[in-house]
Amino acid sequence: MIKKLKNITKSLYNSLELDNSCISPVFSPTLNLTHGNNDFVFDRSGKKYLDFTSGIAVNAFGHRKEKIYDAISSQTLKLIHTSNLFTTPPQLELCKRLTSMANKALSKTNIITDIQYSSVFLSNSGTEANEAALKFTRATSHRLFRSMNDKVEIISCTNSFHGRTMGALSVTGQKKHQEAFLPLIPKVKFVPFNNSAELKNKINENTAAIIVEPIQGEGGLGIISKDFVETIMHASREHKIFIIADEIQTGLYRTGYLFNSFNVGLIPHIITIAKSLGGGLPLGAVITCKTIHDILLHGDHGSTTGGNPVACSAALATLTKLQSLGTTVQRINSSATLELYIKALCKKFKGCTPLGKGHLRGISLPPDFSVDSIITKARKKGLLILKTGSNNIRIAPSLVCPPLLIHKGMRILQKTISSSQKNITQG
Ligand code: PLP
């Protein structure tokens, strides 16, 4: 009888086990999720997880959001796809909304600038947004500075992450992502993040663009320094260099502001966004200043499905929700609670340091902790978290995650860290 029961349990367990051999080995998912509800997701066995990943900083409002669902379903009934040979009302409305939001946020900085955002290219992902941004700055440089054939160089930062397609990968400052794919596109230089002296050394009349993240989402949550921003801005004016701010992970209030760049005084010629923009559907955007807009020509770039009307409708609903959430007590309380708990946790465990901002936070772990093992153990306890850099925890809950759930998640994390090291040094 017991043997029979054991066999039944075993076969039940096996049926729940994941056969992921049909998925490309470049991914290694070990969890199969079936549904979600607000800040929780559920796997095939019905196990419930508190989601502090938000689909890698995508789901700004958690799971199953009616307003976004309504926008998607009503557009699906009207028109799903047209290609970029045509335009659609949601696409036009979205491009207008993004430029006006960017210009409004810029005007609020009181920084005197001649930059004005005038158009948007829509893509299917973050990496494609950066591909477009790189192409746009190169084309503009070629056409504006015809006599300077060599003004094509792009400067990026070490530890940066800009995507996995060949162009975006070429400006990604992490060897582990690049090594297998060499050679990449030429004329890219790297400077250590926040090293103004090195940046000044590398800049010359051939520099066409600088691409930078205000906070390095994948590379360890380093925050751009005031001095580095000033050096970039000064170099841009002196040498006619275009600035691309990659706000794919930091933008749309994930780090507290519509765009973090403006908040630190970085006024880019191009802003790239993606992640939460499509409300969970694939969508990226390249918000472009007038100088670049005026130089680009029909056919310079394109995408068959970029700016798909369904994704644009989801984006409009998402932006409406984001705009009303932007400065609310709800978002601020949620982020402040997260900060409080992270600081407390770092105080408890010697060598841990708090990282990040807003709802993109983390903990830098000392070498005696393994982030991978903490992620696995937390998952078993019903908490989903992320990794950033080489050994840091990344926590990216929804922007509306209630303080009570932040408390719950951080308690699980604390217990997990506690049990992850035998000879814990507690402060
Ligand atoms: N840029 C940054 C800053 C990112 O964090 C990411 C993804 O994590 C990308 C670009 C690439 O975006 P996607 O994965 O949508 O291609």
Short mmCIF file of C-alpha atoms and ligand atoms in Angstrom, two decimals:
data_model
loop_
_atom_site.label_atom_id
_atom_site.label_comp_id
_atom_site.label_asym_id
_atom_site.label_seq_id
_atom_site.Cartn_x
_atom_site.Cartn_y
_atom_site.Cartn_z
CA MET A 1 0.00 0.00 0.00
CA ILE A 2 2.74 2.41 1.03
CA LYS A 3 4.73 1.46 -2.09
CA LYS A 4 1.64 2.15 -4.25
CA LEU A 5 1.14 5.53 -2.59
CA LYS A 6 4.78 6.36 -3.08
CA ASN A 7 4.52 5.50 -6.76
CA ILE A 8 1.42 7.68 -7.19
CA THR A 9 3.18 10.58 -5.46
CA LYS A 10 6.26 9.98 -7.62
CA SER A 11 4.30 9.99 -10.86
CA LEU A 12 2.41 13.10 -9.76
CA TYR A 13 5.71 14.77 -8.96
CA ASN A 14 7.18 13.69 -12.30
CA SER A 15 4.22 15.08 -14.18
CA LEU A 16 4.90 18.39 -12.47
CA GLU A 17 8.58 18.22 -13.25
CA LEU A 18 9.64 20.51 -16.01
CA ASP A 19 10.77 19.08 -19.31
CA ASN A 20 12.48 22.15 -20.70
CA SER A 21 14.51 20.33 -23.36
CA CYS A 22 12.40 21.97 -26.08
CA ILE A 23 13.59 25.41 -25.00
CA SER A 24 16.86 26.75 -26.39
CA PRO A 25 19.69 26.00 -23.97
CA VAL A 26 20.45 29.75 -23.81
CA PHE A 27 17.60 29.85 -21.31
CA SER A 28 17.39 27.57 -18.30
CA PRO A 29 13.97 28.06 -16.73
CA THR A 30 13.24 25.69 -13.90
CA LEU A 31 9.92 27.11 -12.87
CA ASN A 32 6.77 26.90 -14.96
CA LEU A 33 4.31 29.64 -14.03
CA THR A 34 0.66 29.30 -14.86
CA HIS A 35 -1.02 32.42 -13.52
CA GLY A 36 -0.62 35.52 -11.42
CA ASN A 37 -2.60 37.82 -9.18
CA ASN A 38 -1.33 41.25 -8.11
CA ASP A 39 2.06 40.66 -6.47
CA PHE A 40 1.85 36.86 -6.60
CA VAL A 41 2.46 34.21 -9.25
CA PHE A 42 1.60 30.51 -9.12
CA ASP A 43 3.37 27.48 -10.56
CA ARG A 44 1.90 24.26 -12.01
CA SER A 45 1.64 22.64 -8.61
CA GLY A 46 -0.30 25.63 -7.30
CA LYS A 47 2.62 26.88 -5.21
CA LYS A 48 2.36 30.62 -4.60
CA TYR A 49 5.33 32.99 -4.93
CA LEU A 50 5.69 36.61 -3.91
CA ASP A 51 7.06 38.18 -7.09
CA PHE A 52 9.92 40.58 -6.42
CA THR A 53 11.14 40.21 -10.04
CA SER A 54 8.17 41.82 -11.85
CA GLY A 55 9.21 39.91 -14.97
CA ILE A 56 12.60 41.68 -14.78
CA ALA A 57 11.25 45.12 -13.93
CA VAL A 58 8.37 44.95 -16.43
CA ASN A 59 5.11 44.48 -14.51
CA ALA A 60 4.76 47.89 -12.88
CA PHE A 61 1.38 47.02 -11.36
CA GLY A 62 1.79 43.32 -10.70
CA HIS A 63 -0.22 40.67 -12.50
CA ARG A 64 -3.72 40.58 -14.02
CA LYS A 65 -4.43 44.27 -14.35
CA GLU A 66 -7.93 44.92 -15.63
CA LYS A 67 -7.35 48.33 -17.24
CA ILE A 68 -4.44 46.99 -19.30
CA TYR A 69 -6.38 43.85 -20.16
CA ASP A 70 -9.37 45.99 -21.30
CA ALA A 71 -7.12 48.09 -23.54
CA ILE A 72 -5.56 44.98 -25.06
CA SER A 73 -8.84 43.16 -25.62
CA SER A 74 -10.70 46.10 -27.14
CA GLN A 75 -7.84 46.87 -29.57
CA THR A 76 -7.57 43.17 -30.46
CA LEU A 77 -11.17 43.30 -31.65
CA LYS A 78 -10.43 46.35 -33.84
CA LEU A 79 -7.03 45.74 -35.47
CA ILE A 80 -4.11 43.57 -34.36
CA HIS A 81 -1.42 44.30 -36.90
CA THR A 82 -0.79 46.64 -39.81
CA SER A 83 3.03 46.90 -40.25
CA ASN A 84 4.79 50.24 -40.45
CA LEU A 85 3.50 50.84 -43.95
CA PHE A 86 0.52 52.31 -42.13
CA THR A 87 -0.10 54.00 -38.85
CA THR A 88 -2.85 53.44 -36.29
CA PRO A 89 -4.56 55.70 -33.72
CA PRO A 90 -2.91 54.01 -30.69
CA GLN A 91 0.52 54.30 -32.30
CA LEU A 92 0.15 58.01 -33.07
CA GLU A 93 -1.31 58.72 -29.66
CA LEU A 94 1.52 56.86 -27.94
CA CYS A 95 4.29 58.71 -29.84
CA LYS A 96 2.61 62.05 -29.06
CA ARG A 97 2.15 61.11 -25.41
CA LEU A 98 5.78 60.06 -24.99
CA THR A 99 7.26 63.21 -26.55
CA SER A 100 4.94 65.43 -24.55
CA MET A 101 5.72 63.58 -21.30
CA ALA A 102 9.47 63.86 -22.02
CA ASN A 103 9.27 67.58 -22.86
CA LYS A 104 7.15 68.32 -19.82
CA ALA A 105 9.53 66.44 -17.50
CA LEU A 106 12.49 68.23 -19.10
CA SER A 107 10.91 71.66 -18.63
CA LYS A 108 10.41 70.89 -14.94
CA THR A 109 14.19 70.49 -14.45
CA ASN A 110 14.69 74.25 -15.14
CA ILE A 111 17.89 73.32 -17.00
CA ILE A 112 18.50 75.62 -19.94
CA THR A 113 18.83 73.46 -23.05
CA ASP A 114 17.97 73.61 -26.72
CA ILE A 115 16.96 69.96 -26.68
CA GLN A 116 13.36 69.26 -27.54
CA TYR A 117 11.95 65.79 -28.04
CA SER A 118 10.00 65.60 -31.26
CA SER A 119 9.49 62.02 -32.39
CA VAL A 120 9.50 58.38 -31.34
CA PHE A 121 10.58 55.16 -33.05
CA LEU A 122 8.76 52.10 -31.70
CA SER A 123 10.47 48.72 -31.44
CA ASN A 124 9.64 45.31 -30.01
CA SER A 125 12.21 45.22 -27.22
CA GLY A 126 14.86 47.11 -25.30
CA THR A 127 17.78 45.83 -27.32
CA GLU A 128 16.07 46.88 -30.55
CA ALA A 129 15.45 50.34 -29.10
CA ASN A 130 19.19 50.65 -28.45
CA GLU A 131 20.03 49.30 -31.94
CA ALA A 132 17.88 52.07 -33.40
CA ALA A 133 19.41 54.69 -31.10
CA LEU A 134 22.94 53.69 -32.15
CA LYS A 135 22.01 53.76 -35.83
CA PHE A 136 20.27 57.13 -35.45
CA THR A 137 23.29 58.78 -33.83
CA ARG A 138 25.67 57.32 -36.43
CA ALA A 139 23.47 58.42 -39.34
CA THR A 140 23.08 61.90 -37.86
CA SER A 141 26.80 62.19 -37.27
CA HIS A 142 27.60 61.05 -40.83
CA ARG A 143 25.19 63.53 -42.35
CA LEU A 144 25.82 66.51 -40.07
CA PHE A 145 29.60 66.25 -40.07
CA ARG A 146 30.23 65.10 -43.65
CA SER A 147 33.81 66.33 -43.71
CA MET A 148 34.62 64.24 -40.61
CA ASN A 149 34.51 60.69 -41.96
CA ASP A 150 35.76 59.23 -38.71
CA LYS A 151 33.19 60.80 -36.37
CA VAL A 152 31.59 57.42 -35.71
CA GLU A 153 33.00 56.30 -32.37
CA ILE A 154 30.70 55.32 -29.55
CA ILE A 155 31.68 55.44 -25.91
CA SER A 156 30.04 53.19 -23.35
CA CYS A 157 30.78 52.19 -19.76
CA THR A 158 32.17 49.09 -18.13
CA ASN A 159 29.52 46.98 -16.37
CA SER A 160 26.82 48.45 -18.57
CA PHE A 161 24.10 46.36 -20.18
CA HIS A 162 22.38 47.55 -23.33
CA GLY A 163 21.04 44.35 -24.86
CA ARG A 164 21.94 41.14 -26.66
CA THR A 165 21.67 41.93 -30.37
CA MET A 166 25.01 42.59 -32.06
CA GLY A 167 24.94 46.41 -31.93
CA ALA A 168 23.61 46.70 -28.39
CA LEU A 169 25.94 43.88 -27.33
CA SER A 170 28.91 45.74 -28.82
CA VAL A 171 28.27 48.62 -26.40
CA THR A 172 27.56 46.32 -23.44
CA GLY A 173 30.53 46.62 -21.09
CA GLN A 174 30.59 43.07 -19.76
CA LYS A 175 32.99 40.49 -21.21
CA LYS A 176 30.83 37.55 -20.08
CA HIS A 177 28.10 38.64 -22.49
CA GLN A 178 30.45 39.46 -25.39
CA GLU A 179 33.19 36.80 -25.42
CA ALA A 180 31.43 34.07 -27.41
CA PHE A 181 30.33 36.49 -30.10
CA LEU A 182 33.49 38.33 -31.06
CA PRO A 183 34.18 40.20 -33.27
CA LEU A 184 31.58 42.83 -32.52
CA ILE A 185 31.02 46.16 -34.23
CA PRO A 186 34.17 48.30 -34.33
CA LYS A 187 34.79 51.84 -33.06
CA VAL A 188 33.38 51.28 -29.59
CA LYS A 189 35.38 52.39 -26.55
CA PHE A 190 34.71 51.64 -22.91
CA VAL A 191 35.42 53.78 -19.87
CA PRO A 192 34.98 52.72 -16.25
CA PHE A 193 31.54 53.82 -15.03
CA ASN A 194 31.77 57.16 -13.18
CA ASN A 195 35.45 57.66 -14.09
CA SER A 196 35.38 61.22 -15.46
CA ALA A 197 39.14 61.41 -16.02
CA GLU A 198 39.09 58.28 -18.23
CA LEU A 199 36.09 59.61 -20.09
CA LYS A 200 37.92 62.87 -20.84
CA ASN A 201 40.92 60.82 -22.06
CA LYS A 202 38.85 58.71 -24.44
CA ILE A 203 36.81 61.55 -25.96
CA ASN A 204 38.03 63.22 -29.11
CA GLU A 205 36.66 64.80 -32.28
CA ASN A 206 35.77 61.33 -33.60
CA THR A 207 33.36 60.56 -30.78
CA ALA A 208 29.83 60.46 -32.18
CA ALA A 209 27.86 59.25 -29.17
CA ILE A 210 27.98 58.30 -25.52
CA ILE A 211 25.51 55.67 -24.29
CA VAL A 212 24.90 55.43 -20.56
CA GLU A 213 22.46 54.10 -17.96
CA PRO A 214 21.62 56.40 -15.01
CA ILE A 215 21.64 53.28 -12.82
CA GLN A 216 23.29 50.09 -14.09
CA GLY A 217 20.36 47.69 -13.82
CA GLU A 218 22.12 44.46 -14.80
CA GLY A 219 25.68 45.47 -13.93
CA GLY A 220 25.37 45.84 -10.15
CA LEU A 221 23.02 48.83 -9.59
CA GLY A 222 25.79 51.45 -9.61
CA ILE A 223 24.31 54.98 -9.66
CA ILE A 224 25.71 57.60 -12.03
CA SER A 225 27.68 60.30 -10.20
CA LYS A 226 27.10 64.04 -10.48
CA ASP A 227 30.64 64.55 -11.69
CA PHE A 228 30.29 61.93 -14.45
CA VAL A 229 27.04 63.54 -15.61
CA GLU A 230 28.72 66.96 -15.75
CA THR A 231 31.64 65.52 -17.72
CA ILE A 232 29.28 63.88 -20.23
CA MET A 233 27.24 67.07 -20.63
CA HIS A 234 30.34 69.21 -21.04
CA ALA A 235 31.90 66.81 -23.57
CA SER A 236 28.65 66.70 -25.51
CA ARG A 237 28.60 70.49 -25.87
CA GLU A 238 32.34 70.83 -26.60
CA HIS A 239 32.68 68.02 -29.13
CA LYS A 240 29.17 67.76 -30.57
CA ILE A 241 28.57 64.32 -29.14
CA PHE A 242 25.12 62.80 -28.92
CA ILE A 243 24.02 61.38 -25.60
CA ILE A 244 21.88 58.24 -25.46
CA ALA A 245 20.32 57.59 -22.05
CA ASP A 246 19.34 53.95 -21.72
CA GLU A 247 16.34 54.20 -19.37
CA ILE A 248 15.09 50.74 -20.29
CA GLN A 249 15.35 49.49 -16.72
CA THR A 250 15.38 52.77 -14.77
CA GLY A 251 12.67 54.74 -16.58
CA LEU A 252 8.89 54.96 -16.19
CA TYR A 253 9.04 55.48 -12.40
CA ARG A 254 10.89 52.21 -11.62
CA THR A 255 13.56 54.35 -9.92
CA GLY A 256 11.17 57.04 -8.75
CA TYR A 257 11.06 59.37 -11.74
CA LEU A 258 9.68 59.32 -15.26
CA PHE A 259 13.32 59.44 -16.40
CA ASN A 260 16.15 59.23 -13.92
CA SER A 261 18.50 61.09 -16.29
CA PHE A 262 16.66 64.40 -15.92
CA ASN A 263 16.72 64.02 -12.18
CA VAL A 264 20.53 63.89 -12.17
CA GLY A 265 20.98 66.64 -14.78
CA LEU A 266 21.68 64.37 -17.74
CA ILE A 267 19.83 65.75 -20.75
CA PRO A 268 20.16 63.17 -23.53
CA HIS A 269 19.47 63.57 -27.25
CA ILE A 270 17.88 60.14 -27.24
CA ILE A 271 16.08 58.27 -24.46
CA THR A 272 15.45 54.56 -24.87
CA ILE A 273 12.72 52.80 -22.89
CA ALA A 274 11.04 49.37 -22.96
CA LYS A 275 10.28 46.97 -20.04
CA SER A 276 7.03 48.22 -18.41
CA LEU A 277 6.07 50.39 -21.40
CA GLY A 278 3.97 47.67 -23.07
CA GLY A 279 2.24 46.65 -19.82
CA GLY A 280 3.77 43.19 -20.34
CA LEU A 281 3.54 43.14 -24.13
CA PRO A 282 6.78 43.51 -26.13
CA LEU A 283 7.40 47.18 -26.85
CA GLY A 284 10.35 49.56 -26.86
CA ALA A 285 10.63 53.25 -27.71
CA VAL A 286 13.37 55.60 -28.90
CA ILE A 287 12.45 59.16 -27.92
CA THR A 288 14.45 61.39 -30.22
CA CYS A 289 15.37 65.07 -30.12
CA LYS A 290 14.58 67.41 -32.98
CA THR A 291 18.17 67.62 -34.29
CA ILE A 292 18.25 63.87 -34.91
CA HIS A 293 14.63 63.75 -36.06
CA ASP A 294 15.38 66.39 -38.72
CA ILE A 295 18.30 64.40 -40.14
CA LEU A 296 16.71 60.95 -40.33
CA LEU A 297 15.33 59.88 -43.69
CA HIS A 298 12.49 57.61 -44.71
CA GLY A 299 13.80 54.03 -44.84
CA ASP A 300 16.82 54.61 -42.59
CA HIS A 301 15.43 52.05 -40.17
CA GLY A 302 12.29 49.98 -39.72
CA SER A 303 10.45 47.15 -38.04
CA THR A 304 7.52 45.03 -39.22
CA THR A 305 5.85 44.61 -35.85
CA GLY A 306 7.37 47.50 -33.85
CA GLY A 307 4.59 49.83 -32.69
CA ASN A 308 1.94 47.13 -33.08
CA PRO A 309 -1.47 48.68 -32.24
CA VAL A 310 -2.26 46.16 -29.50
CA ALA A 311 1.06 46.79 -27.73
CA CYS A 312 0.54 50.56 -28.18
CA SER A 313 -2.94 50.38 -26.64
CA ALA A 314 -1.51 48.48 -23.68
CA ALA A 315 1.19 51.17 -23.42
CA LEU A 316 -1.35 53.99 -23.38
CA ALA A 317 -3.25 52.31 -20.54
CA THR A 318 0.03 51.66 -18.73
CA LEU A 319 1.20 55.28 -19.09
CA THR A 320 -2.14 56.59 -17.83
CA LYS A 321 -1.84 54.39 -14.76
CA LEU A 322 1.85 55.29 -14.32
CA GLN A 323 1.18 59.02 -14.61
CA SER A 324 -1.47 58.90 -11.92
CA LEU A 325 0.78 56.75 -9.74
CA GLY A 326 3.97 58.78 -10.26
CA THR A 327 3.91 60.95 -7.16
CA THR A 328 1.35 59.14 -5.06
CA VAL A 329 1.83 58.26 -1.41
CA GLN A 330 1.16 54.62 -2.35
CA ARG A 331 4.26 54.37 -4.59
CA ILE A 332 6.42 56.46 -2.29
CA ASN A 333 5.42 54.43 0.80
CA SER A 334 6.11 51.19 -1.00
CA SER A 335 9.58 52.34 -2.07
CA ALA A 336 10.40 53.86 1.35
CA THR A 337 9.42 50.61 3.09
CA LEU A 338 11.65 48.67 0.73
CA GLU A 339 14.56 51.01 1.46
CA LEU A 340 13.99 50.71 5.21
CA TYR A 341 14.01 46.91 5.18
CA ILE A 342 17.03 46.68 2.90
CA LYS A 343 18.99 49.03 5.15
CA ALA A 344 17.95 47.03 8.24
CA LEU A 345 18.94 43.78 6.58
CA CYS A 346 22.34 45.19 5.60
CA LYS A 347 22.88 46.31 9.18
CA LYS A 348 22.16 42.77 10.37
CA PHE A 349 24.57 41.02 8.03
CA LYS A 350 28.13 42.29 8.07
CA GLY A 351 29.53 43.13 4.65
CA CYS A 352 26.12 43.62 2.98
CA THR A 353 25.53 47.02 1.35
CA PRO A 354 22.27 48.53 0.10
CA LEU A 355 22.07 49.29 -3.63
CA GLY A 356 19.72 51.04 -6.05
CA LYS A 357 16.76 53.36 -5.81
CA GLY A 358 12.94 53.39 -5.88
CA HIS A 359 11.67 49.95 -6.83
CA LEU A 360 14.99 48.85 -8.33
CA ARG A 361 17.01 47.97 -5.29
CA GLY A 362 19.51 45.42 -4.19
CA ILE A 363 22.03 44.14 -1.73
CA SER A 364 25.71 43.75 -2.44
CA LEU A 365 26.81 40.51 -0.78
CA PRO A 366 30.23 39.77 0.67
CA PRO A 367 32.09 36.84 -0.97
CA ASP A 368 31.04 34.34 1.72
CA PHE A 369 27.47 34.49 0.42
CA SER A 370 26.39 33.12 -2.95
CA VAL A 371 23.65 35.09 -4.65
CA ASP A 372 22.69 32.09 -6.81
CA SER A 373 22.12 29.88 -3.81
CA ILE A 374 20.14 32.63 -2.04
CA ILE A 375 17.89 33.00 -5.09
CA THR A 376 17.25 29.24 -5.16
CA LYS A 377 16.58 29.01 -1.43
CA ALA A 378 14.28 32.07 -1.46
CA ARG A 379 12.31 30.50 -4.28
CA LYS A 380 11.75 27.37 -2.20
CA LYS A 381 10.40 29.64 0.55
CA GLY A 382 8.02 31.31 -1.93
CA LEU A 383 9.93 34.46 -2.88
CA LEU A 384 11.19 35.34 -6.36
CA ILE A 385 14.21 37.67 -6.57
CA LEU A 386 16.89 38.54 -9.14
CA LYS A 387 20.64 38.77 -9.48
CA THR A 388 22.63 41.81 -10.65
CA GLY A 389 26.37 42.20 -11.19
CA SER A 390 28.55 39.35 -10.00
CA ASN A 391 27.20 38.70 -6.49
CA ASN A 392 24.35 41.07 -5.73
CA ILE A 393 20.69 40.51 -5.02
CA ARG A 394 18.27 42.60 -7.10
CA ILE A 395 14.78 43.31 -5.82
CA ALA A 396 12.23 44.75 -8.22
CA PRO A 397 8.69 44.43 -6.85
CA SER A 398 5.71 46.07 -8.51
CA LEU A 399 5.47 49.83 -7.99
CA VAL A 400 2.28 49.26 -6.00
CA CYS A 401 3.54 46.45 -3.79
CA PRO A 402 1.96 47.17 -0.38
CA PRO A 403 4.31 47.69 2.60
CA LEU A 404 2.86 44.56 4.21
CA LEU A 405 4.03 42.40 1.33
CA ILE A 406 7.41 44.15 1.22
CA HIS A 407 7.69 43.24 4.90
CA LYS A 408 6.71 39.62 4.13
CA GLY A 409 9.24 39.32 1.30
CA MET A 410 12.05 40.89 3.26
CA ARG A 411 11.39 38.56 6.21
CA ILE A 412 11.74 35.58 3.84
CA LEU A 413 14.92 37.10 2.43
CA GLN A 414 16.35 37.67 5.88
CA LYS A 415 15.69 34.05 6.87
CA THR A 416 17.19 32.86 3.60
CA ILE A 417 20.37 34.89 4.04
CA SER A 418 20.58 33.73 7.65
CA SER A 419 20.47 30.09 6.62
CA SER A 420 22.82 30.61 3.68
CA GLN A 421 25.97 31.01 5.64
CA LYS A 422 27.12 28.72 8.39
CA ASN A 423 29.36 31.15 10.25
CA ILE A 424 27.19 34.23 9.86
CA THR A 425 28.59 37.42 11.24
CA GLN A 426 25.58 39.32 12.45
CA GLY A 427 25.85 42.98 13.43
N1 PLP B 1 19.11 48.07 -21.60
C1 PLP B 1 18.98 47.87 -20.28
C2 PLP B 1 19.44 48.91 -19.33
C3 PLP B 1 18.40 46.68 -19.80
O1 PLP B 1 18.29 46.48 -18.49
C4 PLP B 1 17.96 45.73 -20.74
C5 PLP B 1 17.39 44.45 -20.29
O2 PLP B 1 17.45 44.05 -19.17
C6 PLP B 1 18.11 45.99 -22.11
C7 PLP B 1 18.69 47.17 -22.49
C8 PLP B 1 17.64 45.00 -23.13
O3 PLP B 1 16.24 44.93 -23.14
P1 PLP B 1 15.49 43.67 -23.77
O4 PLP B 1 15.77 42.52 -22.90
O5 PLP B 1 14.05 44.09 -23.79
O6 PLP B 1 16.04 43.51 -25.15
#
